[in-house]
mmCIF file with all atom_site columns, C-alpha atoms in Angstrom:
data_model
loop_
_atom_site.group_PDB
_atom_site.id
_atom_site.type_symbol
_atom_site.label_atom_id
_atom_site.label_alt_id
_atom_site.label_comp_id
_atom_site.label_asym_id
_atom_site.label_entity_id
_atom_site.label_seq_id
_atom_site.pdbx_PDB_ins_code
_atom_site.Cartn_x
_atom_site.Cartn_y
_atom_site.Cartn_z
_atom_site.occupancy
_atom_site.B_iso_or_equiv
_atom_site.pdbx_formal_charge
_atom_site.auth_seq_id
_atom_site.auth_comp_id
_atom_site.auth_asym_id
_atom_site.auth_atom_id
_atom_site.pdbx_PDB_model_num
ATOM 1   C CA . MET A 1 1   ? 63.595  -9.814  -13.666 1.00 0.00 ? 206 MET A CA 1
ATOM 2   C CA . ARG A 1 2   ? 60.425  -8.676  -11.983 1.00 0.00 ? 207 ARG A CA 1
ATOM 3   C CA . GLU A 1 3   ? 60.153  -5.509  -10.043 1.00 0.00 ? 208 GLU A CA 1
ATOM 4   C CA . LYS A 1 4   ? 58.575  -5.644  -6.634  1.00 0.00 ? 209 LYS A CA 1
ATOM 5   C CA . VAL A 1 5   ? 55.563  -3.366  -6.419  1.00 0.00 ? 210 VAL A CA 1
ATOM 6   C CA . SER A 1 6   ? 55.186  -1.855  -3.015  1.00 0.00 ? 211 SER A CA 1
ATOM 7   C CA . SER A 1 7   ? 51.740  -1.797  -1.491  1.00 0.00 ? 212 SER A CA 1
ATOM 8   C CA . THR A 1 8   ? 50.375  1.069   0.536   1.00 0.00 ? 213 THR A CA 1
ATOM 9   C CA . LYS A 1 9   ? 48.759  -1.458  2.874   1.00 0.00 ? 214 LYS A CA 1
ATOM 10  C CA . GLU A 1 10  ? 50.750  -2.914  5.645   1.00 0.00 ? 215 GLU A CA 1
ATOM 11  C CA . GLU A 1 11  ? 51.225  -6.642  5.381   1.00 0.00 ? 216 GLU A CA 1
ATOM 12  C CA . GLY A 1 12  ? 48.971  -8.680  7.612   1.00 0.00 ? 217 GLY A CA 1
ATOM 13  C CA . LYS A 1 13  ? 46.305  -6.004  7.976   1.00 0.00 ? 218 LYS A CA 1
ATOM 14  C CA . LYS A 1 14  ? 42.896  -6.674  6.501   1.00 0.00 ? 219 LYS A CA 1
ATOM 15  C CA . ARG A 1 15  ? 40.525  -4.091  5.135   1.00 0.00 ? 220 ARG A CA 1
ATOM 16  C CA . ARG A 1 16  ? 37.310  -3.603  7.012   1.00 0.00 ? 221 ARG A CA 1
ATOM 17  C CA . PHE A 1 17  ? 34.092  -2.926  5.149   1.00 0.00 ? 222 PHE A CA 1
ATOM 18  C CA . VAL A 1 18  ? 30.929  -1.581  6.681   1.00 0.00 ? 223 VAL A CA 1
ATOM 19  C CA . ILE A 1 19  ? 27.785  -2.607  4.853   1.00 0.00 ? 224 ILE A CA 1
ATOM 20  C CA . ILE A 1 20  ? 24.841  -0.292  5.307   1.00 0.00 ? 225 ILE A CA 1
ATOM 21  C CA . LYS A 1 21  ? 21.430  -1.678  4.454   1.00 0.00 ? 226 LYS A CA 1
ATOM 22  C CA . LYS A 1 22  ? 19.124  0.784   2.743   1.00 0.00 ? 227 LYS A CA 1
ATOM 23  C CA . GLN A 1 23  ? 15.538  1.002   3.895   1.00 0.00 ? 228 GLN A CA 1
ATOM 24  C CA . PRO A 1 24  ? 13.045  -0.403  1.372   1.00 0.00 ? 229 PRO A CA 1
ATOM 25  C CA . PHE A 1 25  ? 10.967  2.042   -0.652  1.00 0.00 ? 230 PHE A CA 1
ATOM 26  C CA . PHE A 1 26  ? 7.844   0.945   1.225   1.00 0.00 ? 231 PHE A CA 1
ATOM 27  C CA . THR A 1 27  ? 8.761   1.114   4.879   1.00 0.00 ? 232 THR A CA 1
ATOM 28  C CA . ASN A 1 28  ? 5.636   -0.661  6.093   1.00 0.00 ? 233 ASN A CA 1
ATOM 29  C CA . THR A 1 29  ? 4.983   -3.632  3.817   1.00 0.00 ? 234 THR A CA 1
ATOM 30  C CA . THR A 1 30  ? 3.358   -5.795  6.455   1.00 0.00 ? 235 THR A CA 1
ATOM 31  C CA . ARG A 1 31  ? 0.225   -7.444  5.103   1.00 0.00 ? 236 ARG A CA 1
ATOM 32  C CA . ILE A 1 32  ? -3.017  -6.842  6.926   1.00 0.00 ? 237 ILE A CA 1
ATOM 33  C CA . VAL A 1 33  ? -4.274  -10.101 8.414   1.00 0.00 ? 238 VAL A CA 1
ATOM 34  C CA . CYS A 1 34  ? -7.640  -10.485 10.119  1.00 0.00 ? 239 CYS A CA 1
ATOM 35  C CA . PRO A 1 35  ? -6.937  -11.552 13.721  1.00 0.00 ? 240 PRO A CA 1
ATOM 36  C CA . PHE A 1 36  ? -10.252 -13.454 13.837  1.00 0.00 ? 241 PHE A CA 1
ATOM 37  C CA . CYS A 1 37  ? -10.133 -15.664 10.715  1.00 0.00 ? 242 CYS A CA 1
ATOM 38  C CA . GLY A 1 38  ? -6.619  -15.205 9.238   1.00 0.00 ? 243 GLY A CA 1
ATOM 39  C CA . ASN A 1 39  ? -7.873  -13.635 5.996   1.00 0.00 ? 244 ASN A CA 1
ATOM 40  C CA . ASP A 1 40  ? -5.200  -11.576 4.231   1.00 0.00 ? 245 ASP A CA 1
ATOM 41  C CA . GLU A 1 41  ? -6.804  -11.062 0.802   1.00 0.00 ? 246 GLU A CA 1
ATOM 42  C CA . ASP A 1 42  ? -10.430 -9.893  0.863   1.00 0.00 ? 247 ASP A CA 1
ATOM 43  C CA . PHE A 1 43  ? -11.475 -6.619  2.524   1.00 0.00 ? 248 PHE A CA 1
ATOM 44  C CA . TRP A 1 44  ? -14.047 -3.887  1.959   1.00 0.00 ? 249 TRP A CA 1
ATOM 45  C CA . GLU A 1 45  ? -14.820 -0.381  3.128   1.00 0.00 ? 250 GLU A CA 1
ATOM 46  C CA . HIS A 1 46  ? -18.195 0.583   4.554   1.00 0.00 ? 251 HIS A CA 1
ATOM 47  C CA . ALA A 1 47  ? -18.965 4.297   4.381   1.00 0.00 ? 252 ALA A CA 1
ATOM 48  C CA . GLU A 1 48  ? -22.004 5.812   6.070   1.00 0.00 ? 253 GLU A CA 1
ATOM 49  C CA . GLY A 1 49  ? -23.747 9.003   4.975   1.00 0.00 ? 254 GLY A CA 1
ATOM 50  C CA . VAL A 1 50  ? -22.570 8.995   1.360   1.00 0.00 ? 255 VAL A CA 1
ATOM 51  C CA . THR A 1 51  ? -23.799 11.232  -1.450  1.00 0.00 ? 256 THR A CA 1
ATOM 52  C CA . ILE A 1 52  ? -22.871 10.197  -4.980  1.00 0.00 ? 257 ILE A CA 1
ATOM 53  C CA . LYS A 1 53  ? -23.488 12.569  -7.873  1.00 0.00 ? 258 LYS A CA 1
ATOM 54  C CA . THR A 1 54  ? -22.933 11.172  -11.370 1.00 0.00 ? 259 THR A CA 1
ATOM 55  C CA . HIS A 1 55  ? -23.215 13.219  -14.558 1.00 0.00 ? 260 HIS A CA 1
ATOM 56  C CA . TYR A 1 56  ? -24.511 11.201  -17.534 1.00 0.00 ? 261 TYR A CA 1
ATOM 57  C CA . VAL A 1 57  ? -24.831 11.985  -21.233 1.00 0.00 ? 262 VAL A CA 1
ATOM 58  C CA . GLN A 1 58  ? -27.479 10.272  -23.334 1.00 0.00 ? 263 GLN A CA 1
ATOM 59  C CA . ASN A 1 59  ? -26.112 8.725   -26.504 1.00 0.00 ? 264 ASN A CA 1
ATOM 60  C CA . GLU A 1 60  ? -27.838 8.779   -29.897 1.00 0.00 ? 265 GLU A CA 1
ATOM 61  C CA . ASP A 1 61  ? -29.049 5.187   -29.427 1.00 0.00 ? 266 ASP A CA 1
ATOM 62  C CA . GLY A 1 62  ? -30.775 6.083   -26.132 1.00 0.00 ? 267 GLY A CA 1
ATOM 63  C CA . SER A 1 63  ? -28.128 4.575   -23.824 1.00 0.00 ? 268 SER A CA 1
ATOM 64  C CA . PHE A 1 64  ? -26.308 6.604   -21.169 1.00 0.00 ? 269 PHE A CA 1
ATOM 65  C CA . SER A 1 65  ? -22.576 7.075   -20.552 1.00 0.00 ? 270 SER A CA 1
ATOM 66  C CA . PRO A 1 66  ? -21.137 8.445   -17.303 1.00 0.00 ? 271 PRO A CA 1
ATOM 67  C CA . VAL A 1 67  ? -19.056 11.589  -17.773 1.00 0.00 ? 272 VAL A CA 1
ATOM 68  C CA . SER A 1 68  ? -17.997 12.374  -14.203 1.00 0.00 ? 273 SER A CA 1
ATOM 69  C CA . ASP A 1 69  ? -18.892 11.582  -10.637 1.00 0.00 ? 274 ASP A CA 1
ATOM 70  C CA . ASP A 1 70  ? -18.495 13.217  -7.259  1.00 0.00 ? 275 ASP A CA 1
ATOM 71  C CA . THR A 1 71  ? -18.618 11.334  -3.971  1.00 0.00 ? 276 THR A CA 1
ATOM 72  C CA . GLN A 1 72  ? -18.973 12.953  -0.562  1.00 0.00 ? 277 GLN A CA 1
ATOM 73  C CA . ILE A 1 73  ? -18.746 10.944  2.652   1.00 0.00 ? 278 ILE A CA 1
ATOM 74  C CA . PHE A 1 74  ? -20.390 12.554  5.671   1.00 0.00 ? 279 PHE A CA 1
ATOM 75  C CA . GLY A 1 75  ? -20.283 9.623   8.077   1.00 0.00 ? 280 GLY A CA 1
ATOM 76  C CA . GLU A 1 76  ? -17.893 7.070   9.449   1.00 0.00 ? 281 GLU A CA 1
ATOM 77  C CA . ILE A 1 77  ? -15.740 4.824   7.242   1.00 0.00 ? 282 ILE A CA 1
ATOM 78  C CA . ARG A 1 78  ? -15.140 1.311   8.503   1.00 0.00 ? 283 ARG A CA 1
ATOM 79  C CA . PHE A 1 79  ? -12.674 -1.291  7.191   1.00 0.00 ? 284 PHE A CA 1
ATOM 80  C CA . ILE A 1 80  ? -14.187 -4.780  7.184   1.00 0.00 ? 285 ILE A CA 1
ATOM 81  C CA . CYS A 1 81  ? -12.819 -8.310  6.716   1.00 0.00 ? 286 CYS A CA 1
ATOM 82  C CA . GLY A 1 82  ? -14.290 -9.757  3.529   1.00 0.00 ? 287 GLY A CA 1
ATOM 83  C CA . LYS A 1 83  ? -14.524 -13.289 4.938   1.00 0.00 ? 288 LYS A CA 1
ATOM 84  C CA . CYS A 1 84  ? -15.803 -13.028 8.533   1.00 0.00 ? 289 CYS A CA 1
ATOM 85  C CA . ASN A 1 85  ? -17.122 -9.409  8.434   1.00 0.00 ? 290 ASN A CA 1
ATOM 86  C CA . SER A 1 86  ? -15.084 -8.372  11.489  1.00 0.00 ? 291 SER A CA 1
ATOM 87  C CA . ASP A 1 87  ? -14.481 -4.655  12.022  1.00 0.00 ? 292 ASP A CA 1
ATOM 88  C CA . LEU A 1 88  ? -10.806 -3.953  11.209  1.00 0.00 ? 293 LEU A CA 1
ATOM 89  C CA . THR A 1 89  ? -11.064 -0.152  11.225  1.00 0.00 ? 294 THR A CA 1
ATOM 90  C CA . LYS A 1 90  ? -7.820  0.102   13.216  1.00 0.00 ? 295 LYS A CA 1
ATOM 91  C CA . TYR A 1 91  ? -6.035  -1.069  10.011  1.00 0.00 ? 296 TYR A CA 1
ATOM 92  C CA . HIS A 1 92  ? -7.788  1.467   7.744   1.00 0.00 ? 297 HIS A CA 1
ATOM 93  C CA . LYS A 1 93  ? -4.890  3.953   7.787   1.00 0.00 ? 298 LYS A CA 1
ATOM 94  C CA . GLN A 1 94  ? -2.458  1.234   6.692   1.00 0.00 ? 299 GLN A CA 1
ATOM 95  C CA . PHE A 1 95  ? -4.926  0.214   3.975   1.00 0.00 ? 300 PHE A CA 1
ATOM 96  C CA . LEU A 1 96  ? -5.067  3.781   2.637   1.00 0.00 ? 301 LEU A CA 1
ATOM 97  C CA . GLU A 1 97  ? -1.255  4.031   2.594   1.00 0.00 ? 302 GLU A CA 1
ATOM 98  C CA . MET A 1 98  ? -1.006  0.896   0.467   1.00 0.00 ? 303 MET A CA 1
ATOM 99  C CA . LEU A 1 99  ? -3.894  1.720   -1.888  1.00 0.00 ? 304 LEU A CA 1
ATOM 100 C CA . PHE A 1 100 ? -2.695  2.217   -5.466  1.00 0.00 ? 305 PHE A CA 1
#
């Protein structure tokens, strides 16, 4: 003979689950798209007033190898579409956040 196991739940009542979605690690993963040509792959930065200092060492065979470099930007930095050359500087902050 089987014993009846009593349940702590009342019969007829269903359990309710609340599912909480976690935010993704990258909260802003929207791709930058050029509003003029639709490009979403090729971009470049244009920096004005740049000083680049590179330290080189001459090798035994007469060639040079860079050891270190230092870049200072004194002017404006613009973010440019690589296909139509439109100024997309308003997206530069988002670009910097997604730069790895």
